Coordinates of C-alpha atoms and ligand atoms in Angstrom, one line a residue:
X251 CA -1.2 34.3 -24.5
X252 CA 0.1 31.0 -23.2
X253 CA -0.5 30.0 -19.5
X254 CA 2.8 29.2 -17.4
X255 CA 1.3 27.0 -14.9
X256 CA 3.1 27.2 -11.4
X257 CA 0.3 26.1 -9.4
X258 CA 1.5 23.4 -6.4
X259 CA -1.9 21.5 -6.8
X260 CA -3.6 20.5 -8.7
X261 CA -1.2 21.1 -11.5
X262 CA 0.0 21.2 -14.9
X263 CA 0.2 18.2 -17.2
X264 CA 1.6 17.5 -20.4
X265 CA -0.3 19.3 -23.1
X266 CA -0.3 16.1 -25.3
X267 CA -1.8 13.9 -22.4
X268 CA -4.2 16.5 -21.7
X269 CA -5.7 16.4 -25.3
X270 CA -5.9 12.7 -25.6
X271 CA -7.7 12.4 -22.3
X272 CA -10.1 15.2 -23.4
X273 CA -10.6 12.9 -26.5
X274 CA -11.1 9.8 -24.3
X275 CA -14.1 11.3 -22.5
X276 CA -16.0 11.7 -25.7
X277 CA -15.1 8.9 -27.7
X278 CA -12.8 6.2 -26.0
X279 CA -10.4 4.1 -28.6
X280 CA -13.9 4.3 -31.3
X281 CA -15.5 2.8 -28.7
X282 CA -18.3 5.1 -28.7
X283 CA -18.6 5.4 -25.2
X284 CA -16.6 7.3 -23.2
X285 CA -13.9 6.4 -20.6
X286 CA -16.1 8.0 -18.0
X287 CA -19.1 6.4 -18.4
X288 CA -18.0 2.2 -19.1
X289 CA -17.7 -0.5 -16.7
X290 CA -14.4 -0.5 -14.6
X291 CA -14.8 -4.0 -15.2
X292 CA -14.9 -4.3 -18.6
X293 CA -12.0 -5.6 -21.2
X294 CA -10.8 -2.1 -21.6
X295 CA -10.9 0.1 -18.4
X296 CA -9.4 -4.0 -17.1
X297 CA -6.3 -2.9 -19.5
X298 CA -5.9 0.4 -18.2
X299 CA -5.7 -0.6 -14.7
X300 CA -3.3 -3.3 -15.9
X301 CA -0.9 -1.1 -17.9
X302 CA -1.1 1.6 -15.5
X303 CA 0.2 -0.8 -12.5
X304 CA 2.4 -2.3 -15.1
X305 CA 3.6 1.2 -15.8
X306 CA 4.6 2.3 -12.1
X307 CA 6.7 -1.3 -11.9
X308 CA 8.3 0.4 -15.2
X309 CA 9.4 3.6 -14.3
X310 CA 10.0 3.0 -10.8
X311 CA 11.5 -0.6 -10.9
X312 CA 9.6 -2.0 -8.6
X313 CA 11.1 -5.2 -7.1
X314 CA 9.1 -8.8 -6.5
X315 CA 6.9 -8.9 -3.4
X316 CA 5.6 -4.9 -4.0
X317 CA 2.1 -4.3 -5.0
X318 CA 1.0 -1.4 -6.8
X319 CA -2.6 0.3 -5.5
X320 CA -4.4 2.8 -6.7
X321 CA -6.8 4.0 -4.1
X322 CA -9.1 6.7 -3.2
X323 CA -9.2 9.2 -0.3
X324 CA -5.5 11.3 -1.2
X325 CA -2.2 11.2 0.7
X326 CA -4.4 12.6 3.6
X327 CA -6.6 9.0 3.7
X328 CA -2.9 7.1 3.5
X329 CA -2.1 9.4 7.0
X330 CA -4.5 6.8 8.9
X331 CA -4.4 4.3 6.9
X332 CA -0.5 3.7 6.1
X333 CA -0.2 3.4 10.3
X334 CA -3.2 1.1 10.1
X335 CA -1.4 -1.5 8.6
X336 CA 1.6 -1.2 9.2
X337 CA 2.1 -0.1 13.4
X338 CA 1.2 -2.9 15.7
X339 CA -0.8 -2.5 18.3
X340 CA 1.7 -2.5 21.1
X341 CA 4.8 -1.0 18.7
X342 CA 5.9 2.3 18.4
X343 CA 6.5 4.1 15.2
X344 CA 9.3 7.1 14.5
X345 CA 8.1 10.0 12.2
X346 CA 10.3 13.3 11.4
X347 CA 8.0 16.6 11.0
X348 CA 9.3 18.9 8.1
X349 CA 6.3 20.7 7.7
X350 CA 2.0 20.5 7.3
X351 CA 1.9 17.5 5.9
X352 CA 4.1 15.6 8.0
X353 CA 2.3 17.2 11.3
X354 CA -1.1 15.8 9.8
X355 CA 0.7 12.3 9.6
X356 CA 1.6 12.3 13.0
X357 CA -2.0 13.6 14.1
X358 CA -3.4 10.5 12.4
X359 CA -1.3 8.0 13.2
X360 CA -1.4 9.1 16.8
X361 CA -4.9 7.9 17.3
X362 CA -3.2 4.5 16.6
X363 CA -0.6 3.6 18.8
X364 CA 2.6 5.6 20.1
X365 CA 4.5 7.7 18.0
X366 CA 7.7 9.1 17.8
X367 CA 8.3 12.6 16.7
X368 CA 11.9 12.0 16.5
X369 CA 13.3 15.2 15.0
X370 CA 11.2 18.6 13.9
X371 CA 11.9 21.8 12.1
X372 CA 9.2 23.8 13.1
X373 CA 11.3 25.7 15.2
X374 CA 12.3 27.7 11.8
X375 CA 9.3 27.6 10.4
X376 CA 10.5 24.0 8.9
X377 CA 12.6 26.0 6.5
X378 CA 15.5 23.0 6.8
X379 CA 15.3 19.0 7.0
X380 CA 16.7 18.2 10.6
X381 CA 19.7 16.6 10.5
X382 CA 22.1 14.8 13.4
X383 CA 18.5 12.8 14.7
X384 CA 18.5 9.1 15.8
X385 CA 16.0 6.5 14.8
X386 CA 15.0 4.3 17.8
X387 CA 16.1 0.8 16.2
X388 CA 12.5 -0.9 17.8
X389 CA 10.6 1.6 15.6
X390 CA 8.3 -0.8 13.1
X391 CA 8.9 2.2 10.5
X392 CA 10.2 5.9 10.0
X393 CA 7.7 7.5 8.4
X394 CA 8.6 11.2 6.9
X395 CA 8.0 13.5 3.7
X396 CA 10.3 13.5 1.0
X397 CA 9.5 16.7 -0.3
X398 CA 8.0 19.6 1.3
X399 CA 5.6 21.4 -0.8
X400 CA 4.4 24.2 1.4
X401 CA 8.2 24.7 2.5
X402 CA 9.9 24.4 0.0
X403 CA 12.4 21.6 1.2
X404 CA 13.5 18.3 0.1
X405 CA 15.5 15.0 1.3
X406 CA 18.7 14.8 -0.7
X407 CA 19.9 11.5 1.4
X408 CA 17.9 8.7 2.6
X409 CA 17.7 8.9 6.2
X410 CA 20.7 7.0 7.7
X411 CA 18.8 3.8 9.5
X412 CA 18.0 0.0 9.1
X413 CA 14.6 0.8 10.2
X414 CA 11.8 0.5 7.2
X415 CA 10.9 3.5 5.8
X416 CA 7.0 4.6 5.3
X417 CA 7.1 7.9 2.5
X418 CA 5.0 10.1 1.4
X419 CA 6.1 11.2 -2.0
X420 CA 2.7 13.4 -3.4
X421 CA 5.1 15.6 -4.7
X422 CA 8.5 14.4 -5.7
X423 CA 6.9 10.7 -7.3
X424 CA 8.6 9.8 -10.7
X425 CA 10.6 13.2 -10.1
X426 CA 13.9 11.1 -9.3
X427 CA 15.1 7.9 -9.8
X428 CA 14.5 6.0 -5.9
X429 CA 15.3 2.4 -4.4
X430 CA 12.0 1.1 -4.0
X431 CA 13.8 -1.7 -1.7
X432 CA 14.1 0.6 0.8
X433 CA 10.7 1.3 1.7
X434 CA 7.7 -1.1 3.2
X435 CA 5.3 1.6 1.8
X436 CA 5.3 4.8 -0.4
X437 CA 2.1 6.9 -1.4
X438 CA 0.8 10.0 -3.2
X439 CA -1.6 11.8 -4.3
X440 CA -2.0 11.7 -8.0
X441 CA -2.6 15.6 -8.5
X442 CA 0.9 16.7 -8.6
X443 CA 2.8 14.6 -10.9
X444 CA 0.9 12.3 -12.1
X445 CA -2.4 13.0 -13.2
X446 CA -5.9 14.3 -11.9
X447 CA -7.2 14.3 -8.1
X448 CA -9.4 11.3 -7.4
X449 CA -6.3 8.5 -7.2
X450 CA -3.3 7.9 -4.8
X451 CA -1.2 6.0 -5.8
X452 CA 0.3 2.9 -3.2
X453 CA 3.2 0.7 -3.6
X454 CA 3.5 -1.8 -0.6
X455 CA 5.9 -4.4 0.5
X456 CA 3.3 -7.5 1.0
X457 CA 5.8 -8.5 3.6
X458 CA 4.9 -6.2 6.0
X459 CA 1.5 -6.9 5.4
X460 CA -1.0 -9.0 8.4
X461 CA 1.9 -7.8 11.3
X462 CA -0.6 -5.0 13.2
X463 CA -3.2 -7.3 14.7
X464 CA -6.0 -5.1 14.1
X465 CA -9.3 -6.3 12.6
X466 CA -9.2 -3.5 9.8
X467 CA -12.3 -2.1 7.6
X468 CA -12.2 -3.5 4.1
X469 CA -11.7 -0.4 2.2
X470 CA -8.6 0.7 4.7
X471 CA -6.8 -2.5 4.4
X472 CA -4.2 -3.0 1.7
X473 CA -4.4 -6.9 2.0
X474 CA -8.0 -6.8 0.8
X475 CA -7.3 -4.0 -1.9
X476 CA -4.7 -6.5 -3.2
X477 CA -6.5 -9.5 -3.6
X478 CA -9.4 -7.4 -5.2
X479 CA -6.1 -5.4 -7.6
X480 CA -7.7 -2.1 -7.0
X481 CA -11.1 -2.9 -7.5
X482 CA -12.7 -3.5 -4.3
X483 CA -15.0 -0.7 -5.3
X484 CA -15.6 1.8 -8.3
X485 CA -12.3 3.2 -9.1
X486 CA -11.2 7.0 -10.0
X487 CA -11.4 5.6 -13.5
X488 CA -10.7 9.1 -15.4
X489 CA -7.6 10.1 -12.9
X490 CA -6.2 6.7 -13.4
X491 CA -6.5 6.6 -17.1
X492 CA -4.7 10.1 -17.1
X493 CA -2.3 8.9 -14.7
X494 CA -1.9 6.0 -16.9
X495 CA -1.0 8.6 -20.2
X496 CA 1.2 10.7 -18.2
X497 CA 3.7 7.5 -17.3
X498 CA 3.4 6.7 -21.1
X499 CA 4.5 10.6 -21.6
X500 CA 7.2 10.2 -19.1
X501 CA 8.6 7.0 -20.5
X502 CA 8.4 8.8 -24.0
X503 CA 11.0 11.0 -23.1
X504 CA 13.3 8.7 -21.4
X505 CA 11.6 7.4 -18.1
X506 CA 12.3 9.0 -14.7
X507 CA 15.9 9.6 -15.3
X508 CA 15.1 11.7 -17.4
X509 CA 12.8 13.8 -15.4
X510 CA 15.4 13.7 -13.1
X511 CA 17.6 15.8 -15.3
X512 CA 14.9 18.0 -17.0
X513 CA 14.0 18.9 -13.5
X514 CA 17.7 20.1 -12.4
X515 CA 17.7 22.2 -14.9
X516 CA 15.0 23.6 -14.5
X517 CA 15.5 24.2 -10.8
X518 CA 19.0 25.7 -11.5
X519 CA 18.2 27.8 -13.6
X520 CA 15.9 29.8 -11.3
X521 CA 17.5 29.1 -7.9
X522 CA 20.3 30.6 -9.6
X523 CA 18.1 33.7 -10.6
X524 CA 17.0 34.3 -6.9
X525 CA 20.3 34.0 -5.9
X526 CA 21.7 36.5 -8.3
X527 CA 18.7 39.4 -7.8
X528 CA 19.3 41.3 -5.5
X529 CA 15.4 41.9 -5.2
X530 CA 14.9 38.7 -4.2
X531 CA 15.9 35.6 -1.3
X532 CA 15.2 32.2 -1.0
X533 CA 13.6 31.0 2.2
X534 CA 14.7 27.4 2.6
X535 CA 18.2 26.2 3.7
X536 CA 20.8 26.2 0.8
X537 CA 21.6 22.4 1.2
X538 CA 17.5 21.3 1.1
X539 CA 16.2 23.3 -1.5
X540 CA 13.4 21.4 -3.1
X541 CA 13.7 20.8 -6.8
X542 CA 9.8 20.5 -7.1
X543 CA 8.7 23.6 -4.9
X544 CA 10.9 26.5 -4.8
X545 CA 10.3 29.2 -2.0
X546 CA 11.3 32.9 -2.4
X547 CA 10.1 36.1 -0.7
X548 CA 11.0 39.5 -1.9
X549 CA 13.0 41.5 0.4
X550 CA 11.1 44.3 0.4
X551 CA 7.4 43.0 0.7
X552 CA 5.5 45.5 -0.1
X553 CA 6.4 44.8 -3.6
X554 CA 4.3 41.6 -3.5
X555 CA 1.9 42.8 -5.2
X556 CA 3.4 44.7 -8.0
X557 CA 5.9 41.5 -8.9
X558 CA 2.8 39.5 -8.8
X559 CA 0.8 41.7 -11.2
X560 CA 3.9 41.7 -13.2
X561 CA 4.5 37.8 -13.3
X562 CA 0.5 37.5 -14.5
X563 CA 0.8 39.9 -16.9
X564 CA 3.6 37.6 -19.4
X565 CA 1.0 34.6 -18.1
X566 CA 2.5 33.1 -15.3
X567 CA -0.1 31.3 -13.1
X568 CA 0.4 30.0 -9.3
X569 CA 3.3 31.7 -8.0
X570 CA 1.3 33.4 -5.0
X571 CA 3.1 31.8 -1.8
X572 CA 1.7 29.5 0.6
X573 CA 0.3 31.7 3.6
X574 CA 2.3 30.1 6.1
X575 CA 5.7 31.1 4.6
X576 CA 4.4 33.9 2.4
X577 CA 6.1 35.8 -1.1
X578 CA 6.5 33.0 -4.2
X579 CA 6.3 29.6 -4.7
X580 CA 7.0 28.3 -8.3
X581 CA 5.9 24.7 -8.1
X582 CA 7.9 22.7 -11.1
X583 CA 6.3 19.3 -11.5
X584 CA 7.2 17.0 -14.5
X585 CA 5.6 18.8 -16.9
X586 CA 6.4 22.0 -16.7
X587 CA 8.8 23.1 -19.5
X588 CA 12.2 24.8 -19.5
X589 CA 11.2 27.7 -21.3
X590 CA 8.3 28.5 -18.8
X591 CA 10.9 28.9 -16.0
X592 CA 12.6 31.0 -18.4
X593 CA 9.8 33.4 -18.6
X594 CA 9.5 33.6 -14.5
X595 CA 13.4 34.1 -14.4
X596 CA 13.0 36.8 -17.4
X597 CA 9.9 38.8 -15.5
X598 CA 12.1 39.1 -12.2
X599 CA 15.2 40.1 -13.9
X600 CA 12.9 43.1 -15.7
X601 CA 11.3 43.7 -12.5
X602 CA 14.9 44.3 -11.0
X603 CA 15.7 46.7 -13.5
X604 CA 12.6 48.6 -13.3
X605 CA 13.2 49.2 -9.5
X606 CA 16.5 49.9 -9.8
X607 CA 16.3 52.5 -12.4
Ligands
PLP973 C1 -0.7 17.8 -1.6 C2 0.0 16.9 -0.6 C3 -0.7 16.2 0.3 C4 -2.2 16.1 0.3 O1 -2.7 15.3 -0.7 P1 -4.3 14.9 -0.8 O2 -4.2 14.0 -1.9 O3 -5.0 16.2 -1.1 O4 -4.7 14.4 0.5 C5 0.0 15.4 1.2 N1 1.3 15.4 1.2 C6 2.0 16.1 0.4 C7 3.5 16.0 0.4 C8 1.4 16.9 -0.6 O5 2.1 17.7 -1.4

């Protein structure tokens, strides 16, 4: 039976880049060595790193004076580290908090200097993307999360500010086309989107760079990581080199703005099925409904378990909610197809009928 994979991370990945990095491990380009076990400095793994940085400037038209990173430690490492760099010692720094992942932000960068929580939706269980908030105009950034993968939000609109912009994008990256200009720094992990855990992916304005007048650790500074282009230590070679085939897969099929339309329609299509079933209700506010990670509950819950048994039954995999909002979350990355969302939409509709007959 084929797998649907839903899960929110790690996730699926193109079928096609799967099997060539499953090829790569045993025999890399006739090589006859694999790609996990040969120097990161030699000629090839050198070309890899290359063409993957090459690749991000690509798809994501990056402008001059951005460098592209790939690092270690997830988006959780970049928490600490993106405030590091980038808050002075004496400024202050503006974050909004739409959900776990921004609260963990905030809890890291406020062992750093003062920060800002300038507008929150945990009141609603972070079910909406506060709107109406002001950013202080002597904030050194706005730091906040572009989509919400536990809730099940997303930013439609750049926030409204001259203030630079700090983003963590684990799980929208490459999702939709973005003006790179507008931010000093964007990061994410590379398990939702992009390829296996082990990189995070950085893309910094060098500008903004050598302003915090801290003494920083090596491994935590971005200037250092620069000069050494990623290779201040060992690398996460194999997640890289995946990484590296997924972008080659995205560009296939027409770069980002493409993704950007593959993904609506996916996202239509079954926001427009929870809308329509009367069995079911989304849980996120209409106008912030993330494309990436939509959230639904049944309104009856003690069918959970019966829709879930049904869903795995025709092979769907992942849909079991976060615990903190509860019911379904169908996590559509990149690679998910069409007619996989079709086969969730086509289990609830059945599973309507059954109940109501
Ligand atoms: C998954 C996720 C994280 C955590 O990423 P790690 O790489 O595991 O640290 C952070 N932010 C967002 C938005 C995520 O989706």
């Amino acid at each position: 039976m084929k797998i649907h994979n839903f899960s929110a991370g790690p996730c699926i990945l193109p079928k096609s880049v799967m099997e060539k990095a499953a090829e790569s491990v045993v025999n890399y380009k006739n090589t006859g060595l694999s790609i996990i076990e040969m120097s990161h400095r030699s000629k090839e793994f050198v070309d890899v790193m290359n063409r993957s940085v090459a690749l991000v400037k690509e798809l994501l038209n990056v402008p001059e004076g951005y460098a592209v990173l790939f690092l270690q430690g997830g988006a959780s490492m970049q928490f600490y580290m993106s405030a590091l760099n980038l808050l002075p010692l004496d400024g202050k720094a503006a974050y909004i908090n739409t959900g776990t992942w921004s609260s963990k932000a905030i809890k890291e960068a406020k062992l750093l200097g003062e920060i800002d929580e300038i507008a929150s939706s945990k009141d609603n269980n972070f079910s909406y993307i506060p709107k109406g908030y002001t950013v202080p105009s002597e904030a050194s950034f706005l730091h906040y999360t572009t989509n919400n993968t536990i809730f099940g939000t997303q930013f439609k609109h750049l926030p409204k500010t001259k203030v630079r912009l700090v983003c963590d994008m684990s799980s929208d990256i490459m999702t939709q086309e973005i003006d790179i200009s507008r931010y000093d720094l964007i990061y994410a992990g590379a398990q939702k989107n992009l390829g296996p855990a082990g990189a995070t992916l950085v893309i910094v304005n060098k500008e903004a760079l050598g302003k915090s007048g801290r003494t920083i650790a090596s491994m935590l500074d971005y200037q250092n990581q620069i000069d050494k282009e990623s290779m201040f230590n060992t690398p996460p070679c194999f997640s890289i080199y995946t990484a590296m085939l997924t972008m080659e897969w995205v560009k296939e099929l027409g770069g980002v703005k493409a993704m950007e339309k593959r993904n609506a329609e996916k996202s239509t299509l079954l926001y427009s099925e929870i809308d329509r079933n009367s069995l079911f209700k989304g849980t996120a506010a209409f106008e912030d409904r993330s494309v990436m990670n939509p959230t639904f509950v049944l309104k009856d819950d003690s069918l959970n378990a019966e829709f879930l048994k049904a869903s795995i039954d025709v092979g769907i995999n992942g849909i079991k909610g976060h615990r903190s909002v509860g019911g379904f979350r169908a996590s559509m990355y990149n690679a998910l197809e069409l007619e996989s969302v079709q086969v969730l939409v086509d289990v609830m509709k059945a599973f309507e009928k059954r109940q109501n007959s």
